[in-house]
Amino acid sequence: MGKKRHEELGLTDEQVLDMYRTMLLARKIDERMWLLNRAGKIPFVISCQGQEAAQVGASFALDRDKDYTAPYYRDMGVVLAFGMTPKELFLSGFAKAEDPNSGGRQMPGHFGQKKNRILTGSSPVTTQLPHAVGVALAGKMEKKDFASFVTLGEGSSNQGDFHEGLNFAGVHKLPVITMVENNKYAISVPLERQVASETVADRAKSYGMPGYQVNGNDPLEVYKVVKEARERAINGEGPTLIEAITNRLTAHSSDDDHTAYRDKEEIEEMKKNDCVHIFSQYLKDNDILTDEKEQELIKELDKEINEATDYAENAPYAEPEDALKYVYADKGGE
């Protein structure tokens, strides 16, 4: 009997089950965030639904004990895989003082956590790409063996920071992996009105690096290409551009109505290709997951999410006098 797909990639049954757990956890946290938003309890949601396979598959291919990541706002799967907890994500959603991203100052989705090497994101899109390139440059200068991993949407691939970051990375052969999560919409603007080249991955050649387009609904395919990219990065062979084709199953954010620019058939077709359901079926077909085990996992995650929600909802807000904390030095000259 031949090896299973994940075994051919060097992954154990336990590792792919952990991948699925992380994908499902991201999905269920996101679903809870929408409920809280609609109930008027949190102000804003920007969703990861439909993109979890790309996010988690890529993260599992990295060394999460030493690599750095500069995620974009949908990357709940990435930050969970890198060590952020449901409690911390809900503290961010509720904008509480203990929010590790910003102490309740930033909108949800602006991730940042020093201990897990998650670079702080800012609101203008694509600014994270030159930051990730800078981290890779520092690693090369200090002769460290880590990679820098940055993500963005395909809409962001049309910003100036994309060109400047990738050009610099290519010229200096830096250990940075750029993954574009192409969900085919920049808010409401469809792909054909954003990108003139056949693929985003095609742009890699002009920056002197390899480019790959992969099925972002398949975490194993994403894992394989990111793992190979990391090996090249660590071996001094420079950067890689990866385009993961995904689906955004929700509106752009809780302030958007995607039925204004997507028809019902398109939305229903996307839901049939839900990456979480597809990977669940792969695990069941390979006798790694059963319906009973899946129900146990759902119960376990629901409990974790309920506890995290309750904790965050009841946690204190930041004190008004702390508004300028971390903005200005407490004392001049120190």
Coordinates of C-alpha atoms in Angstrom, one line a residue:
M1 CA 0.0 0.0 0.0
G2 CA 1.4 3.4 -1.0
K3 CA 2.1 6.3 1.3
K4 CA -0.7 8.8 2.0
R5 CA -0.2 12.3 0.7
H6 CA 0.7 13.8 4.0
E7 CA 3.2 11.0 4.7
E8 CA 4.9 11.7 1.4
L9 CA 5.5 15.2 2.8
G10 CA 6.9 13.9 6.0
L11 CA 3.8 14.7 8.1
T12 CA 2.4 12.3 10.7
D13 CA -1.3 11.6 11.3
E14 CA -1.0 13.7 14.6
Q15 CA 0.5 16.7 12.7
V16 CA -2.3 16.7 10.1
L17 CA -4.9 16.3 12.8
D18 CA -3.3 19.3 14.5
M19 CA -3.5 21.2 11.2
Y20 CA -7.2 20.5 11.1
R21 CA -7.7 21.5 14.7
T22 CA -6.1 24.8 14.0
M23 CA -8.1 25.4 10.9
L24 CA -11.4 24.5 12.7
L25 CA -10.4 26.7 15.7
A26 CA -9.8 29.7 13.4
R27 CA -13.2 29.1 11.7
K28 CA -15.1 28.8 15.0
I29 CA -13.5 31.8 16.6
D30 CA -14.4 33.8 13.4
E31 CA -18.0 32.6 13.5
R32 CA -18.2 33.6 17.2
M33 CA -16.8 37.1 16.3
W34 CA -19.6 37.6 13.8
L35 CA -22.2 36.7 16.3
L36 CA -20.7 39.1 18.9
N37 CA -20.6 41.8 16.2
R38 CA -24.2 41.3 15.2
A39 CA -25.2 41.4 18.9
G40 CA -23.5 44.8 19.3
K41 CA -20.8 43.5 21.6
I42 CA -17.7 44.0 19.4
P43 CA -17.3 46.7 16.8
F44 CA -15.7 45.1 13.8
V45 CA -14.9 41.7 12.2
I46 CA -12.6 41.0 9.2
S47 CA -12.9 37.4 8.4
C48 CA -10.6 34.5 7.7
Q49 CA -13.3 32.1 6.6
G50 CA -12.3 30.2 3.4
Q51 CA -8.6 31.0 3.8
E52 CA -7.7 28.8 6.8
A53 CA -6.1 26.0 4.7
A54 CA -3.5 28.4 3.1
Q55 CA -2.8 30.1 6.4
V56 CA -2.4 26.9 8.5
G57 CA -0.7 24.8 5.8
A58 CA 2.0 27.5 5.3
S59 CA 2.5 28.1 9.1
F60 CA 3.1 24.4 9.7
A61 CA 5.8 24.4 7.0
L62 CA 7.8 27.0 9.0
D63 CA 9.9 26.7 12.1
R64 CA 7.5 28.3 14.6
D65 CA 10.2 28.5 17.2
K66 CA 12.4 30.8 15.3
D67 CA 10.8 32.1 12.1
Y68 CA 9.1 35.6 12.0
T69 CA 5.8 36.3 10.5
A70 CA 4.2 39.5 9.2
P71 CA 0.5 38.5 8.8
Y72 CA -2.2 40.5 7.1
Y73 CA -5.6 41.2 8.7
R74 CA -7.3 37.9 7.7
D75 CA -4.6 35.7 9.1
M76 CA -6.2 34.2 12.2
G77 CA -4.9 30.8 11.1
V78 CA -1.4 32.0 11.0
V79 CA -1.4 33.7 14.4
L80 CA -3.0 30.8 16.1
A81 CA -0.4 28.4 14.6
F82 CA 2.3 30.8 15.8
G83 CA 1.0 30.7 19.4
M84 CA -1.6 33.3 19.9
T85 CA -4.6 32.0 21.9
P86 CA -8.3 32.3 21.5
K87 CA -8.5 34.3 24.7
E88 CA -6.0 36.8 23.3
L89 CA -7.9 37.1 20.0
F90 CA -11.2 37.8 21.9
L91 CA -9.4 40.4 24.1
S92 CA -8.5 42.1 20.8
G93 CA -12.1 41.8 19.5
F94 CA -13.5 43.4 22.7
A95 CA -10.7 46.0 22.7
K96 CA -9.6 45.3 26.3
A97 CA -6.5 46.4 28.2
E98 CA -5.0 42.9 28.1
D99 CA -5.2 42.7 24.2
P100 CA -1.6 41.6 23.3
N101 CA -1.8 43.3 19.9
S102 CA -2.3 46.9 21.1
G103 CA -3.8 47.0 24.5
G104 CA -7.2 47.7 23.0
R105 CA -6.0 50.6 20.7
Q106 CA -6.1 48.9 17.3
M107 CA -9.0 47.4 15.3
P108 CA -9.3 43.6 15.3
G109 CA -7.0 42.0 12.8
H110 CA -4.0 44.2 13.5
F111 CA -1.9 41.4 14.9
G112 CA 1.3 41.7 16.8
Q113 CA 3.0 39.7 19.5
K114 CA 6.7 40.0 20.2
K115 CA 7.1 36.7 22.1
N116 CA 5.8 34.7 19.1
R117 CA 7.7 36.8 16.6
I118 CA 4.5 38.2 15.0
L119 CA 5.3 41.6 13.6
T120 CA 2.8 44.4 14.4
G121 CA 0.6 45.3 11.5
S122 CA -0.8 48.7 10.6
S123 CA -3.9 49.8 8.8
P124 CA -2.4 50.8 5.4
V125 CA -2.3 47.6 3.4
T126 CA 1.0 46.0 2.3
T127 CA 3.2 48.0 4.7
Q128 CA 4.0 44.6 6.3
L129 CA 5.9 43.4 3.2
P130 CA 8.9 45.8 3.5
H131 CA 8.9 45.1 7.3
A132 CA 9.2 41.4 6.7
V133 CA 12.0 42.0 4.1
G134 CA 13.8 44.1 6.8
V135 CA 13.6 41.3 9.3
A136 CA 15.1 38.9 6.6
L137 CA 17.9 41.5 6.0
A138 CA 18.7 41.6 9.7
G139 CA 18.8 37.8 9.9
K140 CA 21.2 37.6 6.9
M141 CA 23.4 40.3 8.4
E142 CA 23.5 38.6 11.7
K143 CA 24.0 35.2 10.1
K144 CA 20.9 33.7 11.7
D145 CA 19.1 30.7 10.2
F146 CA 15.5 31.9 10.3
A147 CA 13.1 32.8 7.5
S148 CA 10.7 35.7 7.4
F149 CA 7.1 34.9 6.2
V150 CA 4.7 37.6 5.0
T151 CA 1.2 37.4 3.7
L152 CA -1.2 39.8 1.9
G153 CA -4.2 39.8 -0.3
E154 CA -4.0 40.0 -4.1
G155 CA -5.4 43.6 -4.0
S156 CA -2.3 44.5 -1.9
S157 CA 0.0 43.0 -4.6
N158 CA -0.8 46.2 -6.6
Q159 CA 0.6 48.6 -4.1
G160 CA 4.0 50.2 -4.3
D161 CA 5.2 48.4 -1.1
F162 CA 4.9 45.1 -3.0
H163 CA 7.3 46.2 -5.7
E164 CA 9.8 47.8 -3.3
G165 CA 9.8 44.9 -0.9
L166 CA 10.1 42.2 -3.5
N167 CA 12.7 44.1 -5.5
F168 CA 14.9 44.6 -2.5
A169 CA 14.5 41.0 -1.4
G170 CA 15.4 39.7 -4.9
V171 CA 18.5 42.0 -5.2
H172 CA 19.9 41.0 -1.8
K173 CA 18.7 37.3 -2.0
L174 CA 17.0 37.6 1.4
P175 CA 15.3 34.7 3.3
V176 CA 11.8 36.0 3.0
I177 CA 8.7 34.0 1.8
T178 CA 5.8 36.1 0.4
M179 CA 2.4 34.5 0.2
V180 CA -0.4 36.3 -1.6
E181 CA -3.8 34.9 -0.5
N182 CA -5.7 35.5 -3.7
N183 CA -9.4 35.4 -2.8
K184 CA -10.2 37.2 -6.1
Y185 CA -11.7 40.3 -4.5
A186 CA -10.0 43.5 -3.3
I187 CA -13.0 44.5 -1.1
S188 CA -15.5 44.6 -4.1
V189 CA -13.1 44.9 -7.0
P190 CA -12.8 41.6 -8.9
L191 CA -9.4 40.1 -9.9
E192 CA -9.7 41.0 -13.5
R193 CA -10.0 44.7 -12.7
Q194 CA -6.9 44.5 -10.4
V195 CA -4.2 42.4 -12.1
A196 CA -3.2 42.5 -15.8
S197 CA -0.8 39.6 -15.7
E198 CA -2.1 36.0 -16.0
T199 CA -1.2 35.3 -12.4
V200 CA 0.3 37.2 -9.4
A201 CA 3.0 34.5 -9.3
D202 CA 4.2 35.5 -12.8
R203 CA 5.5 38.7 -11.3
A204 CA 8.2 36.8 -9.4
K205 CA 10.4 36.5 -12.4
S206 CA 10.9 40.2 -12.7
Y207 CA 12.2 40.3 -9.1
G208 CA 14.7 37.5 -9.6
M209 CA 12.9 34.8 -7.6
P210 CA 10.8 31.7 -8.2
G211 CA 7.0 32.1 -8.2
Y212 CA 4.4 29.4 -7.6
Q213 CA 0.6 29.4 -7.8
V214 CA -1.0 26.8 -5.6
N215 CA -4.5 25.6 -4.6
G216 CA -5.0 27.5 -1.4
N217 CA -7.9 25.2 -0.4
D218 CA -5.4 22.4 0.1
P219 CA -3.2 22.8 3.2
L220 CA -0.9 20.0 2.1
E221 CA -0.2 21.6 -1.3
V222 CA 0.5 24.9 0.5
Y223 CA 2.7 23.1 3.1
K224 CA 4.8 21.5 0.4
V225 CA 5.6 24.7 -1.5
V226 CA 6.2 26.8 1.6
K227 CA 8.5 24.1 3.1
E228 CA 10.6 24.0 -0.1
A229 CA 10.7 27.9 -0.1
R230 CA 11.9 27.8 3.5
E231 CA 14.7 25.3 2.7
R232 CA 15.8 27.6 -0.2
A233 CA 15.7 30.6 2.1
I234 CA 17.8 29.0 4.9
N235 CA 20.3 27.7 2.3
G236 CA 21.0 31.2 1.1
E237 CA 19.1 30.8 -2.2
G238 CA 16.9 33.8 -1.6
P239 CA 13.2 34.7 -1.6
T240 CA 10.1 33.1 -3.0
L241 CA 6.7 34.4 -4.1
I242 CA 3.7 32.1 -3.6
E243 CA 0.1 32.8 -4.8
A244 CA -2.5 30.7 -3.0
I245 CA -5.8 30.7 -4.7
T246 CA -8.5 30.9 -2.0
N247 CA -12.1 31.9 -1.4
R248 CA -13.4 34.6 0.9
L249 CA -16.6 33.0 2.1
T250 CA -17.9 36.2 3.8
A251 CA -18.3 39.8 3.1
H252 CA -15.0 41.9 3.1
S253 CA -15.8 42.9 6.7
S254 CA -18.7 43.3 9.0
D255 CA -19.3 46.8 7.4
D256 CA -19.7 45.3 3.9
D257 CA -22.5 43.6 1.9
H258 CA -21.0 41.3 -0.6
T259 CA -24.3 40.4 -2.2
A260 CA -24.1 43.9 -3.8
Y261 CA -21.2 42.6 -6.1
R262 CA -21.4 38.8 -5.9
D263 CA -24.4 36.8 -7.0
K264 CA -26.0 34.0 -4.9
E265 CA -24.7 31.2 -7.2
E266 CA -21.1 32.3 -6.8
I267 CA -21.4 32.4 -3.0
E268 CA -23.0 29.0 -3.0
E269 CA -20.4 27.5 -5.3
M270 CA -17.6 28.8 -3.0
K271 CA -19.3 27.2 0.0
K272 CA -19.2 23.8 -1.7
N273 CA -15.4 24.2 -1.9
D274 CA -15.0 25.1 1.8
C275 CA -11.4 24.2 2.7
V276 CA -12.3 23.1 6.3
H277 CA -14.9 20.6 5.0
I278 CA -12.5 19.3 2.3
F279 CA -9.7 18.7 4.7
S280 CA -12.0 17.0 7.2
Q281 CA -13.1 14.6 4.4
Y282 CA -9.4 13.9 3.6
L283 CA -8.7 12.9 7.2
K284 CA -11.8 10.7 7.3
D285 CA -10.9 9.0 4.0
N286 CA -7.5 8.2 5.5
D287 CA -8.9 6.9 8.8
I288 CA -7.3 9.7 10.8
L289 CA -10.6 11.3 11.8
T290 CA -14.1 9.8 12.5
D291 CA -17.4 11.6 12.9
E292 CA -17.3 10.8 16.6
K293 CA -13.8 12.2 17.1
E294 CA -14.8 15.3 15.1
Q295 CA -17.8 15.9 17.4
E296 CA -15.5 15.5 20.5
L297 CA -13.1 18.1 18.9
I298 CA -16.0 20.5 18.2
K299 CA -17.2 20.2 21.8
E300 CA -13.6 20.8 23.1
L301 CA -13.2 23.9 20.9
D302 CA -16.6 25.2 21.8
K303 CA -15.7 25.0 25.5
E304 CA -12.4 26.8 24.9
I305 CA -14.1 29.5 22.8
N306 CA -16.9 30.0 25.4
E307 CA -14.4 30.4 28.2
A308 CA -12.3 32.8 26.1
T309 CA -15.4 34.9 25.2
D310 CA -16.5 35.1 28.8
Y311 CA -13.1 36.1 30.0
A312 CA -12.6 38.8 27.3
E313 CA -16.1 40.2 27.7
N314 CA -15.6 40.7 31.5
A315 CA -12.0 41.8 31.3
P316 CA -11.3 45.5 32.1
Y317 CA -10.9 48.2 29.4
A318 CA -7.8 50.3 29.4
E319 CA -7.8 53.3 31.7
P320 CA -8.4 56.6 29.8
E321 CA -5.1 58.0 31.2
D322 CA -3.2 55.2 29.5
A323 CA -4.2 56.5 26.0
L324 CA -0.7 57.8 25.4
K325 CA 1.1 54.9 26.9
Y326 CA 3.6 53.3 24.4
V327 CA 3.2 56.4 22.2
Y328 CA 5.6 58.8 24.0
A329 CA 8.5 58.1 26.3
D330 CA 7.4 58.3 29.9
K331 CA 10.5 60.5 30.7
G332 CA 12.6 62.5 28.3
G333 CA 16.1 61.3 27.6
E334 CA 15.6 57.8 29.0

